[in-house]
XYZ file of C-alpha atoms in Angstrom:
378
model
C 149.640 144.556 1.259
C 151.036 147.704 0.665
C 154.136 146.602 0.476
C 156.183 144.236 -2.107
C 156.352 140.909 -1.177
C 160.536 141.753 -0.137
C 159.042 144.495 1.961
C 161.561 147.079 0.752
C 159.756 149.370 -1.322
C 155.606 150.193 -1.773
C 153.661 148.258 -4.849
C 153.488 151.203 -7.651
C 150.407 150.128 -7.940
C 149.028 151.925 -5.569
C 150.189 155.088 -7.317
C 149.175 154.517 -10.201
C 145.020 154.704 -9.333
C 144.048 158.059 -10.256
C 141.353 160.304 -7.902
C 142.567 160.774 -4.297
C 143.677 159.055 -1.485
C 143.319 159.187 1.906
C 145.708 157.772 4.655
C 146.260 157.551 8.879
C 148.959 156.834 10.795
C 147.751 156.717 14.554
C 148.616 155.811 17.828
C 147.298 151.872 18.131
C 147.674 151.051 21.453
C 145.572 149.984 24.140
C 145.571 148.423 27.818
C 145.040 152.179 29.702
C 142.011 154.139 30.414
C 143.672 156.834 28.793
C 144.361 154.766 25.650
C 141.000 153.161 25.772
C 139.765 156.688 25.395
C 141.701 158.222 23.023
C 140.836 154.908 21.169
C 137.192 155.722 20.822
C 137.571 159.354 19.665
C 139.738 158.968 17.547
C 136.832 158.037 14.507
C 134.847 160.865 14.965
C 138.204 162.965 15.228
C 140.113 162.453 11.748
C 136.631 162.717 10.230
C 136.478 166.277 11.221
C 140.084 165.896 10.047
C 139.190 165.001 6.470
C 136.504 166.993 6.460
C 138.698 169.490 6.451
C 140.688 168.649 4.026
C 137.625 168.276 1.351
C 138.298 164.296 1.738
C 135.333 162.526 -0.182
C 132.319 161.695 1.849
C 132.262 157.695 1.154
C 136.146 158.123 1.947
C 135.831 159.288 5.150
C 133.447 157.012 5.981
C 135.403 153.864 5.190
C 138.040 155.306 6.917
C 135.956 156.098 10.104
C 134.877 152.703 9.740
C 138.239 151.424 9.215
C 139.174 153.128 12.546
C 137.359 151.302 15.603
C 139.690 149.792 18.264
C 140.989 146.377 17.994
C 141.312 144.654 21.394
C 144.409 143.192 22.762
C 146.942 146.364 20.842
C 150.184 146.455 23.649
C 152.056 150.090 23.281
C 154.176 150.623 21.072
C 152.262 150.316 18.576
C 150.397 152.349 15.449
C 147.632 151.604 12.254
C 148.154 152.452 9.234
C 145.285 153.077 7.114
C 144.482 154.439 2.816
C 141.325 154.161 1.064
C 140.851 155.353 -2.079
C 137.168 155.379 -3.655
C 135.804 154.666 -0.717
C 137.351 151.826 -0.296
C 140.076 150.698 2.589
C 143.006 149.918 0.355
C 145.122 149.081 3.186
C 144.747 148.482 6.858
C 147.871 147.830 8.393
C 149.226 147.033 12.339
C 153.155 148.699 12.675
C 154.176 146.516 16.203
C 156.976 149.036 18.037
C 156.435 152.319 16.030
C 155.883 154.960 18.531
C 152.782 157.799 17.347
C 152.874 161.071 18.958
C 150.160 162.854 16.604
C 147.214 161.260 14.523
C 148.969 162.187 11.130
C 145.496 162.734 8.955
C 146.519 163.265 4.603
C 144.609 163.992 1.616
C 145.819 164.251 -1.288
C 145.991 162.610 -5.288
C 148.703 159.562 -4.318
C 149.175 157.977 -0.545
C 151.845 158.907 2.438
C 153.259 155.546 3.025
C 156.194 156.875 4.811
C 155.492 155.944 7.878
C 155.235 152.212 6.715
C 158.033 152.219 4.263
C 160.493 153.222 7.424
C 159.139 151.184 9.581
C 158.808 147.874 7.691
C 162.290 148.990 5.352
C 164.190 145.977 5.049
C 162.138 143.355 6.244
C 162.287 139.880 4.895
C 160.069 136.608 4.700
C 161.501 133.771 6.412
C 160.183 129.860 6.561
C 160.729 127.543 9.715
C 160.793 123.957 8.606
C 160.221 121.020 10.967
C 160.689 117.584 9.554
C 160.020 114.508 10.971
C 159.391 110.450 10.602
C 155.675 111.252 9.822
C 155.447 114.153 8.271
C 156.533 117.968 8.464
C 155.620 121.364 8.600
C 156.753 124.245 6.898
C 155.568 128.142 8.687
C 156.495 131.398 7.030
C 156.781 134.276 8.801
C 157.543 138.062 8.067
C 160.364 140.208 10.562
C 156.976 142.121 10.852
C 155.300 139.940 12.861
C 155.955 137.288 15.698
C 152.423 135.963 13.931
C 152.902 133.370 11.403
C 151.763 134.271 7.698
C 151.195 130.273 6.783
C 151.667 127.164 7.578
C 151.489 124.388 5.054
C 152.714 120.626 6.158
C 152.795 116.969 4.800
C 151.594 113.662 6.566
C 153.510 110.052 6.606
C 151.665 107.275 5.537
C 149.792 105.750 8.843
C 150.829 101.816 8.467
C 154.364 102.427 7.182
C 154.813 105.098 10.649
C 153.327 102.243 12.928
C 155.293 99.910 11.779
C 158.553 102.175 11.659
C 157.620 103.570 15.620
C 155.212 100.998 17.345
C 156.383 97.661 16.790
C 160.149 97.807 17.643
C 160.246 93.763 16.334
C 159.221 94.129 13.300
C 161.112 97.215 12.865
C 164.404 95.524 13.157
C 163.323 93.254 10.352
C 165.205 94.466 6.853
C 162.357 94.545 4.568
C 160.129 96.615 7.257
C 163.355 98.588 8.156
C 163.640 99.330 4.271
C 160.196 100.476 4.422
C 160.407 102.875 7.237
C 164.078 104.893 5.330
C 161.078 104.956 2.787
C 158.719 106.998 3.960
C 161.558 108.962 6.517
C 163.078 109.735 2.663
C 159.931 110.705 1.196
C 158.482 112.804 3.710
C 161.976 114.448 3.325
C 161.668 114.618 -0.017
C 158.063 116.711 0.012
C 159.435 118.995 3.085
C 161.724 120.319 0.793
C 159.354 120.606 -2.129
C 157.232 122.693 0.627
C 160.106 124.105 1.292
C 161.105 124.950 -2.411
C 157.073 126.001 -3.465
C 156.266 128.592 -0.601
C 160.629 129.869 -0.872
C 159.665 130.807 -4.260
C 156.049 132.548 -4.038
C 157.124 134.385 -1.193
C 161.111 135.613 -1.670
C 162.318 134.488 1.473
C 165.153 135.154 2.371
C 166.015 132.216 5.630
C 164.918 129.258 5.523
C 165.091 127.320 9.366
C 165.375 123.458 9.255
C 164.809 122.236 12.988
C 163.676 118.490 14.315
C 165.359 115.151 14.688
C 168.735 115.160 13.300
C 168.327 112.405 10.755
C 165.227 114.147 9.634
C 166.356 117.679 9.000
C 169.769 116.597 7.251
C 167.459 114.785 4.617
C 165.038 117.494 4.249
C 168.463 119.642 4.053
C 169.855 117.547 1.868
C 166.923 117.630 -0.935
C 166.525 121.636 -0.748
C 167.186 122.927 -4.196
C 170.419 124.224 -4.593
C 169.705 127.752 -5.642
C 167.659 127.522 -1.874
C 170.645 126.089 -0.466
C 172.493 129.694 0.602
C 170.099 130.507 2.421
C 169.550 127.390 5.033
C 170.351 127.284 8.097
C 170.161 123.729 10.439
C 168.328 124.874 14.560
C 169.281 122.247 16.237
C 166.183 121.637 17.603
C 163.162 118.771 17.427
C 159.517 120.928 17.989
C 157.800 118.572 16.798
C 158.073 115.978 19.568
C 157.093 118.757 21.718
C 160.405 118.198 23.701
C 161.911 121.692 22.690
C 162.323 124.934 25.004
C 159.874 127.159 22.912
C 160.807 130.119 24.177
C 164.806 128.523 23.362
C 163.684 128.009 20.067
C 162.451 131.361 19.442
C 165.417 132.708 20.646
C 168.069 131.250 18.377
C 165.707 131.982 15.085
C 165.549 135.356 16.190
C 169.320 135.293 16.034
C 169.402 133.893 12.297
C 167.286 136.435 11.955
C 168.899 139.304 12.941
C 172.324 137.998 11.156
C 170.539 137.944 8.213
C 169.532 141.902 9.091
C 172.975 142.671 9.653
C 174.578 141.120 7.184
C 172.568 142.301 4.078
C 173.315 145.989 6.164
C 177.293 144.958 5.799
C 176.316 144.128 2.273
C 175.397 147.488 1.489
C 177.456 149.537 3.195
C 180.369 147.534 1.067
C 178.644 148.332 -2.154
C 178.501 152.571 -1.105
C 182.164 151.443 0.151
C 183.525 149.373 -3.318
C 181.731 153.375 -5.145
C 182.927 155.865 -3.903
C 186.029 156.872 -5.426
C 187.041 159.602 -7.138
C 185.326 158.698 -10.265
C 181.532 157.875 -8.004
C 179.949 156.321 -11.749
C 177.403 154.049 -9.963
C 176.512 156.173 -6.610
C 174.379 158.563 -6.640
C 175.208 161.386 -3.091
C 173.087 163.643 -1.972
C 169.030 164.881 -3.154
C 169.877 166.028 -6.074
C 171.855 163.337 -7.559
C 169.157 160.832 -6.327
C 166.326 163.014 -8.057
C 168.125 162.841 -11.405
C 168.984 158.878 -11.128
C 164.774 158.452 -9.959
C 164.168 160.607 -12.707
C 166.168 158.539 -15.441
C 164.727 155.313 -14.160
C 168.750 154.747 -13.307
C 168.144 154.079 -9.568
C 168.725 150.299 -7.857
C 168.560 150.800 -4.461
C 167.372 154.529 -2.377
C 169.345 154.383 0.718
C 168.618 157.185 3.654
C 170.153 157.684 6.586
C 168.287 161.630 7.272
C 164.541 161.961 6.343
C 165.190 165.012 4.068
C 162.114 166.361 5.819
C 163.103 169.968 5.272
C 163.004 169.591 1.618
C 160.230 169.723 -0.680
C 160.253 168.054 -4.369
C 157.685 167.916 -6.701
C 155.265 164.957 -7.673
C 154.421 164.579 -11.229
C 151.937 163.073 -12.969
C 154.064 160.688 -15.319
C 157.805 159.997 -15.865
C 159.820 161.067 -15.137
C 157.679 161.260 -11.883
C 159.843 163.934 -9.928
C 161.314 167.281 -9.971
C 162.943 169.586 -7.679
C 161.592 172.723 -7.003
C 163.353 174.711 -9.461
C 163.583 171.862 -12.223
C 161.777 174.434 -15.380
C 161.047 171.221 -17.087
C 157.716 168.987 -17.051
C 155.757 172.250 -15.795
C 152.801 170.349 -17.825
C 153.272 167.011 -15.016
C 152.933 168.705 -12.260
C 150.491 167.643 -9.710
C 152.064 169.039 -6.452
C 154.402 169.955 -3.799
C 154.618 167.883 -1.165
C 158.149 166.840 1.483
C 160.225 165.170 -0.528
C 160.146 161.338 1.517
C 156.559 161.634 0.621
C 158.011 162.305 -3.555
C 161.253 160.317 -3.337
C 158.966 157.514 -1.818
C 156.529 157.398 -4.676
C 159.153 158.052 -7.584
C 160.786 154.951 -6.001
C 158.483 152.756 -6.251
C 156.893 153.703 -9.430
C 160.466 153.294 -10.970
C 160.862 148.986 -9.548
C 163.607 150.636 -7.432
C 163.860 149.445 -3.502
C 164.305 151.936 -0.570
C 166.295 151.144 2.941
C 166.466 153.425 5.999
C 170.043 152.825 6.484
C 171.535 154.453 10.133
C 173.543 157.522 10.412
C 177.597 157.000 9.057
C 176.597 154.199 6.161
C 176.985 157.134 3.853
C 180.282 159.162 2.674
C 180.789 162.474 3.360
C 177.349 163.297 5.764
C 175.096 163.159 3.090
C 171.735 161.757 4.021
C 170.344 160.249 1.028
C 172.069 158.278 -1.985
C 171.216 155.465 -4.901
C 172.992 152.489 -5.876
C 172.642 153.291 -9.807
C 171.634 150.197 -11.665
C 174.047 151.686 -14.563
C 177.062 153.849 -14.663
C 176.403 157.320 -14.123
C 177.657 160.147 -17.149
C 179.914 162.541 -15.352
C 181.112 165.434 -16.806
């Protein structure tokens, strides 16, 4: 994956690979005759463009194979492919992104701007389904409705039989206690799964569903550090009686609330740092570049894409420089559109990047950075 686990930045290790990269962003929609014909032509057209850009023949071959059309993709949808040293490093579908013209790039680092724009702010979340006889925990990411992974636990069959199938025995105190112990153990195991999967995937939302008693028990067993992420869903999806569409709609609302809250938090942080001293906020491309050069930027905020600017990419720290910077001449590897160079520097300094709505940044600027430590205002 090119994106880090929190999907707010690009994996810096990809930018540290030496040698030439080839990246392609193309329309991947099918469903009409014209779209199918365009998809069929795409590999050959991209190969010609890469050849004209003097790409490595191994990269051309790998890219041509990776761009073969995949059935069942509906518009709008895009595909991004990145190839390095004859190996496909990235081949991702981006639902919801409309691409008018195929973009083909060859250079010393990959161009992941479209991927970052499409997925900036995306996050992983868990949906747990708890019941008396077991439970499952499903991992999702906001970039796709498809499950990323699932893990489950199953109760002991004999105990399930006593608890569910033989009411007369279930009413006896001994069997009642055994059934309650089974439910408690199941809830604890589901909570353990939640803890493990949350830790591995940096989730920002945990939705718990199931019968009332089971989901409440799971919630109570969820680790205290994860409790602020928990949302209860009043639906028992394990019985098959819940309306799946209604459940999905409720989960989308919860996801949208997390996104809106994070944007509000960012907006408030910007507002809190927009006073006279503005010590913890860099505004405009020159100040942001300066912050990146010092690895001082924590979060880059982009509301306008800076396509009109170009920046120098450097082969080592400080990774980026403005066009007229007289320093670091020995490190300059070239000059490219600002979004590409900024994204690379953001990744290499372990910052994150967010593409935010117009109006969130002050003074009409198109780019800003929240800083790790205060600026030295002169």
